[in-house]
PDB file of C-alpha atoms and ligand atoms in Angstrom:
ATOM      1  CA  MET A   1      -7.816 -23.788  -8.810  1.00 78.00           C
ATOM      2  CA  SER A   2      -4.984 -23.635  -8.324  1.00 93.00           C
ATOM      3  CA  GLN A   3      -1.732 -20.773  -7.584  1.00 97.00           C
ATOM      4  CA  GLN A   4      -0.823 -21.217 -11.356  1.00 97.00           C
ATOM      5  CA  GLN A   5      -3.590 -20.663 -12.833  1.00 97.00           C
ATOM      6  CA  TRP A   6      -4.066 -18.043 -10.785  1.00 98.00           C
ATOM      7  CA  THR A   7      -0.962 -16.765 -11.843  1.00 98.00           C
ATOM      8  CA  ALA A   8      -0.786 -17.503 -15.496  1.00 98.00           C
ATOM      9  CA  VAL A   9      -4.151 -15.405 -15.287  1.00 98.00           C
ATOM     10  CA  ASP A  10      -2.303 -12.199 -13.958  1.00 98.00           C
ATOM     11  CA  ASP A  11       0.344 -12.866 -16.953  1.00 98.00           C
ATOM     12  CA  TYR A  12      -2.123 -12.571 -19.701  1.00 98.00           C
ATOM     13  CA  PHE A  13      -3.691  -9.686 -17.786  1.00 98.00           C
ATOM     14  CA  THR A  14      -0.405  -7.756 -17.638  1.00 98.00           C
ATOM     15  CA  GLY A  15       0.893  -8.795 -21.066  1.00 97.00           C
ATOM     16  CA  ALA A  16      -2.803  -7.302 -22.455  1.00 98.00           C
ATOM     17  CA  LEU A  17      -3.204  -4.819 -20.153  1.00 98.00           C
ATOM     18  CA  ILE A  18       0.251  -3.473 -18.388  1.00 97.00           C
ATOM     19  CA  GLY A  19       3.277  -4.228 -21.003  1.00 92.00           C
ATOM     20  CA  ALA A  20       6.743  -4.939 -20.806  1.00 94.00           C
ATOM     21  CA  ASP A  21       7.816  -1.067 -18.525  1.00 96.00           C
ATOM     22  CA  PRO A  22      11.713  -1.669 -18.357  1.00 97.00           C
ATOM     23  CA  VAL A  23      11.824   0.542 -15.225  1.00 98.00           C
ATOM     24  CA  LEU A  24       9.259  -2.254 -12.769  1.00 98.00           C
ATOM     25  CA  ALA A  25      11.525  -4.175 -14.212  1.00 97.00           C
ATOM     26  CA  ALA A  26      14.246  -2.802 -13.148  1.00 98.00           C
ATOM     27  CA  ALA A  27      13.363  -1.781  -9.749  1.00 98.00           C
ATOM     28  CA  GLN A  28      12.551  -5.269  -9.518  1.00 98.00           C
ATOM     29  CA  GLU A  29      15.047  -6.631 -10.224  1.00 98.00           C
ATOM     30  CA  ALA A  30      17.392  -4.422  -7.738  1.00 98.00           C
ATOM     31  CA  ALA A  31      14.945  -5.270  -4.512  1.00 98.00           C
ATOM     32  CA  ASP A  32      15.710  -9.128  -5.735  1.00 98.00           C
ATOM     33  CA  LYS A  33      19.795  -8.105  -6.070  1.00 98.00           C
ATOM     34  CA  ALA A  34      19.642  -7.251  -2.274  1.00 98.00           C
ATOM     35  CA  GLY A  35      17.348 -10.147  -1.187  1.00 98.00           C
ATOM     36  CA  LEU A  36      14.248  -8.137  -0.486  1.00 98.00           C
ATOM     37  CA  PRO A  37      11.451  -9.887   0.322  1.00 98.00           C
ATOM     38  CA  GLN A  38       9.014 -10.816  -2.674  1.00 97.00           C
ATOM     39  CA  ILE A  39       6.644  -9.024  -1.269  1.00 98.00           C
ATOM     40  CA  ALA A  40       5.566  -6.346  -3.316  1.00 98.00           C
ATOM     41  CA  VAL A  41       2.194  -5.917  -5.020  1.00 98.00           C
ATOM     42  CA  SER A  42       1.934  -7.796  -9.257  1.00 98.00           C
ATOM     43  CA  PRO A  43       1.648  -5.644 -11.875  1.00 98.00           C
ATOM     44  CA  PRO A  44      -2.052  -5.996 -11.996  1.00 98.00           C
ATOM     45  CA  GLN A  45      -2.163  -4.568  -8.006  1.00 98.00           C
ATOM     46  CA  GLY A  46       0.372  -1.349  -9.274  1.00 98.00           C
ATOM     47  CA  LYS A  47      -1.547  -0.535 -11.887  1.00 98.00           C
ATOM     48  CA  LEU A  48      -5.412  -0.821 -10.135  1.00 98.00           C
ATOM     49  CA  LEU A  49      -3.405   2.026  -7.390  1.00 98.00           C
ATOM     50  CA  GLN A  50      -2.308   4.049  -9.723  1.00 98.00           C
ATOM     51  CA  LEU A  51      -5.818   3.892 -11.014  1.00 98.00           C
ATOM     52  CA  LEU A  52      -7.276   4.809  -7.625  1.00 98.00           C
ATOM     53  CA  ALA A  53      -5.305   8.004  -7.396  1.00 98.00           C
ATOM     54  CA  ARG A  54      -5.694   9.620 -10.341  1.00 98.00           C
ATOM     55  CA  THR A  55      -9.472   8.407  -9.891  1.00 98.00           C
ATOM     56  CA  VAL A  56      -8.892  10.060  -6.975  1.00 97.00           C
ATOM     57  CA  GLY A  57      -7.766  12.297  -8.274  1.00 98.00           C
ATOM     58  CA  ALA A  58      -4.552  12.937  -5.899  1.00 98.00           C
ATOM     59  CA  ARG A  59      -1.656  15.276  -4.889  1.00 98.00           C
ATOM     60  CA  ARG A  60      -0.482  13.489  -1.762  1.00 98.00           C
ATOM     61  CA  ILE A  61       0.069   9.695  -1.420  1.00 99.00           C
ATOM     62  CA  LEU A  62       0.620   8.488   1.486  1.00 99.00           C
ATOM     63  CA  GLU A  63       2.346   4.874   1.964  1.00 99.00           C
ATOM     64  CA  VAL A  64       3.209   2.638   5.010  1.00 99.00           C
ATOM     65  CA  GLY A  65       5.233   0.570   3.854  1.00 99.00           C
ATOM     66  CA  THR A  66       7.459   0.767   1.473  1.00 98.00           C
ATOM     67  CA  LEU A  67      10.237  -2.407   0.253  1.00 98.00           C
ATOM     68  CA  ALA A  68      11.271  -1.392  -2.554  1.00 98.00           C
ATOM     69  CA  GLY A  69       9.549   0.848  -3.835  1.00 98.00           C
ATOM     70  CA  TYR A  70       7.978  -0.627  -6.132  1.00 98.00           C
ATOM     71  CA  SER A  71       3.852   0.273  -5.292  1.00 98.00           C
ATOM     72  CA  ALA A  72       5.198   3.571  -4.666  1.00 99.00           C
ATOM     73  CA  ILE A  73       6.664   3.840  -8.620  1.00 98.00           C
ATOM     74  CA  TRP A  74       2.695   2.908  -9.758  1.00 98.00           C
ATOM     75  CA  MET A  75       1.352   5.400  -7.548  1.00 99.00           C
ATOM     76  CA  ALA A  76       4.152   8.400  -8.135  1.00 98.00           C
ATOM     77  CA  ARG A  77       2.936   8.746 -12.194  1.00 98.00           C
ATOM     78  CA  ALA A  78      -0.290   8.972 -10.783  1.00 98.00           C
ATOM     79  CA  LEU A  79       1.233  12.501  -9.550  1.00 98.00           C
ATOM     80  CA  PRO A  80       0.913  15.317 -11.695  1.00 98.00           C
ATOM     81  CA  ASP A  81       4.552  17.523 -11.977  1.00 97.00           C
ATOM     82  CA  ASP A  82       3.920  19.187  -8.376  1.00 97.00           C
ATOM     83  CA  GLY A  83       2.963  16.310  -7.111  1.00 98.00           C
ATOM     84  CA  THR A  84       3.756  14.695  -3.558  1.00 98.00           C
ATOM     85  CA  LEU A  85       4.169  11.185  -2.033  1.00 99.00           C
ATOM     86  CA  ILE A  86       5.330   9.845   0.724  1.00 99.00           C
ATOM     87  CA  SER A  87       6.775   6.006   1.645  1.00 99.00           C
ATOM     88  CA  LEU A  88       6.999   5.293   5.317  1.00 99.00           C
ATOM     89  CA  GLU A  89       9.804   2.727   6.131  1.00 99.00           C
ATOM     90  CA  ILE A  90      11.602   0.785   8.586  1.00 98.00           C
ATOM     91  CA  ASP A  91      14.519  -1.351   6.755  1.00 98.00           C
ATOM     92  CA  PRO A  92      16.968   1.233   6.747  1.00 98.00           C
ATOM     93  CA  VAL A  93      18.191  -1.257   3.394  1.00 98.00           C
ATOM     94  CA  HIS A  94      14.864  -0.978   2.367  1.00 98.00           C
ATOM     95  CA  ALA A  95      14.718   2.849   2.022  1.00 98.00           C
ATOM     96  CA  ASP A  96      18.507   2.355   0.430  1.00 98.00           C
ATOM     97  CA  VAL A  97      17.011   0.435  -1.757  1.00 98.00           C
ATOM     98  CA  ALA A  98      13.775   2.146  -2.909  1.00 98.00           C
ATOM     99  CA  ARG A  99      15.293   5.304  -2.969  1.00 98.00           C
ATOM    100  CA  ALA A 100      17.616   4.230  -5.297  1.00 98.00           C
ATOM    101  CA  ASN A 101      14.393   2.791  -6.903  1.00 98.00           C
ATOM    102  CA  LEU A 102      12.278   6.057  -7.460  1.00 98.00           C
ATOM    103  CA  ARG A 103      15.400   7.811  -8.388  1.00 98.00           C
ATOM    104  CA  ASP A 104      15.985   6.034 -11.536  1.00 98.00           C
ATOM    105  CA  ALA A 105      12.646   6.551 -12.222  1.00 98.00           C
ATOM    106  CA  GLY A 106      12.436   9.405 -12.639  1.00 98.00           C
ATOM    107  CA  LEU A 107      10.949   9.771  -9.723  1.00 98.00           C
ATOM    108  CA  ALA A 108      13.266  11.572  -6.774  1.00 96.00           C
ATOM    109  CA  GLY A 109      11.259  15.050  -7.238  1.00 96.00           C
ATOM    110  CA  ILE A 110       7.446  13.489  -6.079  1.00 98.00           C
ATOM    111  CA  ALA A 111       8.327  10.539  -4.096  1.00 98.00           C
ATOM    112  CA  GLU A 112      10.399  10.373  -0.628  1.00 98.00           C
ATOM    113  CA  VAL A 113      11.214   7.323   1.862  1.00 98.00           C
ATOM    114  CA  ARG A 114      10.873   8.660   5.315  1.00 98.00           C
ATOM    115  CA  LEU A 115      13.227   5.876   7.442  1.00 98.00           C
ATOM    116  CA  GLY A 116      11.683   4.822  10.353  1.00 98.00           C
ATOM    117  CA  ARG A 117       8.617   3.108  12.551  1.00 98.00           C
ATOM    118  CA  ALA A 118       5.683   4.361  10.654  1.00 98.00           C
ATOM    119  CA  ALA A 119       3.792   4.994  14.151  1.00 98.00           C
ATOM    120  CA  ASP A 120       5.820   8.074  15.293  1.00 98.00           C
ATOM    121  CA  THR A 121       6.747   8.972  11.317  1.00 98.00           C
ATOM    122  CA  LEU A 122       3.363   9.109  11.140  1.00 98.00           C
ATOM    123  CA  ARG A 123       2.269  11.216  14.761  1.00 98.00           C
ATOM    124  CA  GLU A 124       5.089  13.084  13.941  1.00 98.00           C
ATOM    125  CA  LEU A 125       3.341  14.215  10.033  1.00 98.00           C
ATOM    126  CA  ALA A 126      -0.056  14.948  11.784  1.00 98.00           C
ATOM    127  CA  GLU A 127       1.871  16.980  14.810  1.00 98.00           C
ATOM    128  CA  ALA A 128       4.304  19.180  11.879  1.00 97.00           C
ATOM    129  CA  GLY A 129       0.485  20.037  10.079  1.00 96.00           C
ATOM    130  CA  THR A 130       0.798  18.484   7.043  1.00 97.00           C
ATOM    131  CA  ASP A 131      -1.844  19.201   4.360  1.00 98.00           C
ATOM    132  CA  PRO A 132      -3.950  16.101   4.153  1.00 98.00           C
ATOM    133  CA  PHE A 133      -3.360  13.318   2.393  1.00 98.00           C
ATOM    134  CA  ASP A 134      -5.932  12.041  -0.749  1.00 98.00           C
ATOM    135  CA  LEU A 135      -4.875   8.285  -1.321  1.00 99.00           C
ATOM    136  CA  VAL A 136      -2.992   6.249   1.600  1.00 99.00           C
ATOM    137  CA  PHE A 137      -1.813   2.372   0.990  1.00 99.00           C
ATOM    138  CA  ILE A 138      -1.208   0.759   4.804  1.00 99.00           C
ATOM    139  CA  ASP A 139       1.299  -1.927   3.462  1.00 98.00           C
ATOM    140  CA  ALA A 140       3.846  -2.381   6.599  1.00 98.00           C
ATOM    141  CA  ASP A 141       3.128  -4.877   9.723  1.00 98.00           C
ATOM    142  CA  LYS A 142      -0.490  -6.279   9.008  1.00 97.00           C
ATOM    143  CA  PRO A 143      -0.491  -5.932  13.114  1.00 97.00           C
ATOM    144  CA  GLY A 144      -0.018  -2.533  12.792  1.00 98.00           C
ATOM    145  CA  ASN A 145      -2.577  -1.694  10.456  1.00 98.00           C
ATOM    146  CA  PRO A 146      -5.150  -0.163  13.875  1.00 98.00           C
ATOM    147  CA  VAL A 147      -2.820   1.849  14.256  1.00 98.00           C
ATOM    148  CA  TYR A 148      -1.907   2.799  10.853  1.00 98.00           C
ATOM    149  CA  PHE A 149      -5.838   3.053  10.263  1.00 98.00           C
ATOM    150  CA  GLY A 150      -6.128   6.140  13.078  1.00 98.00           C
ATOM    151  CA  TRP A 151      -3.443   8.239  11.607  1.00 98.00           C
ATOM    152  CA  ALA A 152      -4.454   8.133   8.219  1.00 98.00           C
ATOM    153  CA  LEU A 153      -7.879   9.061   9.446  1.00 98.00           C
ATOM    154  CA  GLU A 154      -6.160  11.868  11.122  1.00 98.00           C
ATOM    155  CA  LEU A 155      -4.101  12.363   7.848  1.00 98.00           C
ATOM    156  CA  THR A 156      -6.809  12.378   5.294  1.00 98.00           C
ATOM    157  CA  ARG A 157      -9.880  14.863   3.869  1.00 98.00           C
ATOM    158  CA  PRO A 158     -13.656  14.648   3.120  1.00 98.00           C
ATOM    159  CA  GLY A 159     -13.580  12.344  -0.472  1.00 97.00           C
ATOM    160  CA  SER A 160      -9.764  10.578   0.315  1.00 98.00           C
ATOM    161  CA  LEU A 161      -8.933   6.838   0.384  1.00 98.00           C
ATOM    162  CA  ILE A 162      -8.001   5.091   2.276  1.00 99.00           C
ATOM    163  CA  VAL A 163      -5.931   1.175   1.063  1.00 99.00           C
ATOM    164  CA  VAL A 164      -5.247  -1.428   2.740  1.00 98.00           C
ATOM    165  CA  ASP A 165      -3.308  -4.803   1.522  1.00 98.00           C
ATOM    166  CA  ASN A 166      -3.133  -8.300   3.275  1.00 98.00           C
ATOM    167  CA  VAL A 167      -6.556  -8.600   5.234  1.00 98.00           C
ATOM    168  CA  VAL A 168      -7.252 -12.199   3.596  1.00 97.00           C
ATOM    169  CA  ARG A 169      -3.942 -13.900   3.971  1.00 88.00           C
ATOM    170  CA  GLY A 170      -5.560 -17.181   2.741  1.00 90.00           C
ATOM    171  CA  GLY A 171      -8.333 -16.994   4.668  1.00 95.00           C
ATOM    172  CA  ALA A 172      -7.314 -17.094   7.755  1.00 94.00           C
ATOM    173  CA  VAL A 173      -9.520 -13.555   8.258  1.00 97.00           C
ATOM    174  CA  ALA A 174     -12.258 -16.280   8.618  1.00 97.00           C
ATOM    175  CA  ASP A 175     -11.002 -17.717  11.768  1.00 97.00           C
ATOM    176  CA  LEU A 176     -12.097 -14.897  14.353  1.00 96.00           C
ATOM    177  CA  ALA A 177     -10.523 -17.218  17.579  1.00 96.00           C
ATOM    178  CA  SER A 178      -6.995 -17.064  15.235  1.00 96.00           C
ATOM    179  CA  THR A 179      -3.595 -16.189  17.348  1.00 96.00           C
ATOM    180  CA  ASP A 180      -1.653 -15.022  14.687  1.00 97.00           C
ATOM    181  CA  PRO A 181      -1.445 -11.310  15.289  1.00 97.00           C
ATOM    182  CA  ALA A 182      -1.301 -10.032  11.585  1.00 97.00           C
ATOM    183  CA  VAL A 183      -4.947 -11.428  11.403  1.00 98.00           C
ATOM    184  CA  ILE A 184      -5.831  -9.313  14.826  1.00 98.00           C
ATOM    185  CA  GLY A 185      -4.740  -7.314  13.549  1.00 98.00           C
ATOM    186  CA  VAL A 186      -6.821  -7.537  10.721  1.00 98.00           C
ATOM    187  CA  HIS A 187     -10.216  -8.154  12.969  1.00 98.00           C
ATOM    188  CA  ARG A 188      -8.585  -4.968  14.363  1.00 98.00           C
ATOM    189  CA  LEU A 189      -8.815  -2.955  12.039  1.00 98.00           C
ATOM    190  CA  HIS A 190     -12.329  -3.966  10.912  1.00 98.00           C
ATOM    191  CA  GLU A 191     -13.618  -3.705  13.701  1.00 98.00           C
ATOM    192  CA  ALA A 192     -12.620   0.921  14.615  1.00 98.00           C
ATOM    193  CA  ILE A 193     -13.752   1.174  10.860  1.00 98.00           C
ATOM    194  CA  ALA A 194     -17.198  -0.631  11.406  1.00 98.00           C
ATOM    195  CA  ALA A 195     -16.982   1.417  15.047  1.00 97.00           C
ATOM    196  CA  GLU A 196     -16.110   5.257  12.604  1.00 97.00           C
ATOM    197  CA  PRO A 197     -18.731   7.015  11.271  1.00 97.00           C
ATOM    198  CA  ARG A 198     -17.173   9.589   9.240  1.00 97.00           C
ATOM    199  CA  VAL A 199     -16.032   5.906   6.624  1.00 98.00           C
ATOM    200  CA  SER A 200     -17.306   3.838   4.227  1.00 98.00           C
ATOM    201  CA  ALA A 201     -15.844   0.740   3.739  1.00 98.00           C
ATOM    202  CA  THR A 202     -15.737  -2.707   1.400  1.00 98.00           C
ATOM    203  CA  SER A 203     -12.329  -5.648   1.666  1.00 98.00           C
ATOM    204  CA  VAL A 204     -13.162  -7.477  -1.507  1.00 98.00           C
ATOM    205  CA  GLN A 205     -11.278 -11.226  -1.490  1.00 98.00           C
ATOM    206  CA  THR A 206      -8.518 -10.793  -4.653  1.00 97.00           C
ATOM    207  CA  VAL A 207      -6.566 -14.264  -6.476  1.00 97.00           C
ATOM    208  CA  GLY A 208      -2.930 -13.619  -8.708  1.00 98.00           C
ATOM    209  CA  SER A 209      -0.116 -14.335  -8.794  1.00 97.00           C
ATOM    210  CA  LYS A 210       0.240 -13.857  -5.042  1.00 96.00           C
ATOM    211  CA  GLY A 211      -2.263 -15.961  -4.053  1.00 96.00           C
ATOM    212  CA  TYR A 212      -5.478 -15.889  -2.422  1.00 96.00           C
ATOM    213  CA  ASP A 213      -5.469 -11.939  -0.252  1.00 97.00           C
ATOM    214  CA  GLY A 214      -7.887  -9.475  -0.639  1.00 98.00           C
ATOM    215  CA  PHE A 215      -7.470  -4.988  -0.018  1.00 98.00           C
ATOM    216  CA  THR A 216     -10.170  -3.197   2.341  1.00 98.00           C
ATOM    217  CA  LEU A 217     -11.089   0.627   1.207  1.00 98.00           C
ATOM    218  CA  ILE A 218     -11.995   2.811   3.081  1.00 98.00           C
ATOM    219  CA  ARG A 219     -13.328   6.194   1.407  1.00 98.00           C
ATOM    220  CA  VAL A 220     -13.996   8.662   4.201  1.00 98.00           C
ATOM    221  CA  ASN A 221     -16.412  10.913   4.299  1.00 96.00           C
ATOM    222  CA  ARG A 222     -16.571  13.769   6.746  1.00 80.00           C
TER     223      ARG A 222
HETATM  224  N1  SAH B 301       4.494  -1.007  -0.544  1.00 84.98           N
HETATM  225  C1  SAH B 301       5.702  -3.001  -0.650  1.00 84.98           C
HETATM  226  C2  SAH B 301       5.532  -3.461   0.005  1.00 84.98           C
HETATM  227  C3  SAH B 301       5.653  -3.182   1.585  1.00 84.98           C
HETATM  228  S1  SAH B 301       6.016  -4.976   1.897  1.00 84.98           S
HETATM  229  C4  SAH B 301       5.435  -2.631  -2.289  1.00 84.98           C
HETATM  230  O1  SAH B 301       3.991  -2.841  -2.673  1.00 84.98           O
HETATM  231  O2  SAH B 301       6.247  -2.957  -3.265  1.00 84.98           O
HETATM  232  C5  SAH B 301       6.253  -4.294   4.062  1.00 84.98           C
HETATM  233  C6  SAH B 301       7.353  -3.034   4.114  1.00 84.98           C
HETATM  234  O3  SAH B 301       6.743  -2.514   5.760  1.00 84.98           O
HETATM  235  C7  SAH B 301       9.061  -3.718   4.839  1.00 84.98           C
HETATM  236  O4  SAH B 301       9.440  -3.505   3.843  1.00 84.98           O
HETATM  237  C8  SAH B 301       8.960  -3.729   6.388  1.00 84.98           C
HETATM  238  O5  SAH B 301      10.643  -3.573   6.297  1.00 84.98           O
HETATM  239  C9  SAH B 301       7.975  -2.100   5.847  1.00 84.98           C
HETATM  240  N2  SAH B 301       7.474  -2.475   8.124  1.00 84.98           N
HETATM  241  C10 SAH B 301       7.343  -3.045   8.906  1.00 84.98           C
HETATM  242  N3  SAH B 301       6.886  -2.589   9.648  1.00 84.98           N
HETATM  243  C11 SAH B 301       6.897  -1.755   9.580  1.00 84.98           C
HETATM  244  C12 SAH B 301       7.053   0.030  10.546  1.00 84.98           C
HETATM  245  N4  SAH B 301       6.248  -0.384  12.137  1.00 84.98           N
HETATM  246  N5  SAH B 301       6.608   0.502   9.868  1.00 84.98           N
HETATM  247  C13 SAH B 301       7.751   1.543   8.818  1.00 84.98           C
HETATM  248  N6  SAH B 301       7.244   0.024   7.680  1.00 84.98           N
HETATM  249  C14 SAH B 301       7.577  -0.518   8.634  1.00 84.98           C
HETATM  250  C1  DHB B 302       3.048  -9.674   3.453  1.00 84.98           C
HETATM  251  C2  DHB B 302       3.276  -9.291   3.830  1.00 84.98           C
HETATM  252  C3  DHB B 302       2.662  -8.325   2.386  1.00 84.98           C
HETATM  253  O1  DHB B 302       2.920  -6.716   2.521  1.00 84.98           O
HETATM  254  C4  DHB B 302       1.975  -8.920   1.473  1.00 84.98           C
HETATM  255  O2  DHB B 302       1.655  -8.719   0.135  1.00 84.98           O
HETATM  256  C5  DHB B 302       2.604 -10.075   0.848  1.00 84.98           C
HETATM  257  C6  DHB B 302       3.005 -11.196   1.843  1.00 84.98           C
HETATM  258  C7  DHB B 302       4.191 -10.810   4.258  1.00 84.98           C
HETATM  259  O3  DHB B 302       4.903 -10.273   5.340  1.00 84.98           O
HETATM  260  O4  DHB B 302       4.120 -12.003   4.114  1.00 84.98           O
HETATM  261 MG1   MG B 303       1.247  -6.496   1.038  1.00 84.98          MG
END
């Protein structure tokens, strides 16, 4: 099995079930033009996030880690006209590209990018007593995962879903002695989840155009 094959299969699924999407293509093009890293979710993964948002009946979505707004567009499209997506981004260039992409996608009225360290913005959201989010997508710096999970729990309600990206990283997560801060972040995340009686969770491995990686899916129960 090779990366080439995983990409070919993703291309097949994308062609069969998603098709051409000029808005998303333009968003990706703008990201590439601005020199942003090519680490957005793949089209099948973006659609998975959209289906999950629709399945939980999301009216409010929180994203940690915006990049160019590619995953934000996928998720915001699941929202009703009066829905809200707030995405947190630390890099002002990324935030600018994302705001333009969300505007060009016709989503400026419901999707907003907040610039700053996610840990700070999450604290501000909690202190402001913001309404609970129905879906949280955690996809920023990986060492921050345990902190972001803690805030996500504060900012959700029973029935909400929390999704964490990049929890496998080529299999490095199985190395319990890893000193890679990203892997340690994933280990601490799993320990925090396991110690948290309010949630049930699983992690699933994936292959595709983004290589060998995976998601953690966490349901808030109470
Ligand atoms: N969710 C995006 C990809 C996000 S890439 C998509 O799939 O389309 C990760 C992003 O997190 C980058 O833009 C990076 O600048 C941002 N980031 C990294 N550390 C952060 C932090 N401490 N607070 C907020 N954003 C952060
Ligand atoms: C990286 C980050 C991501 O969020 C991702 O989906 C893939 C790769 C990275 O930092 O390498
Ligand atoms: Mg990611």
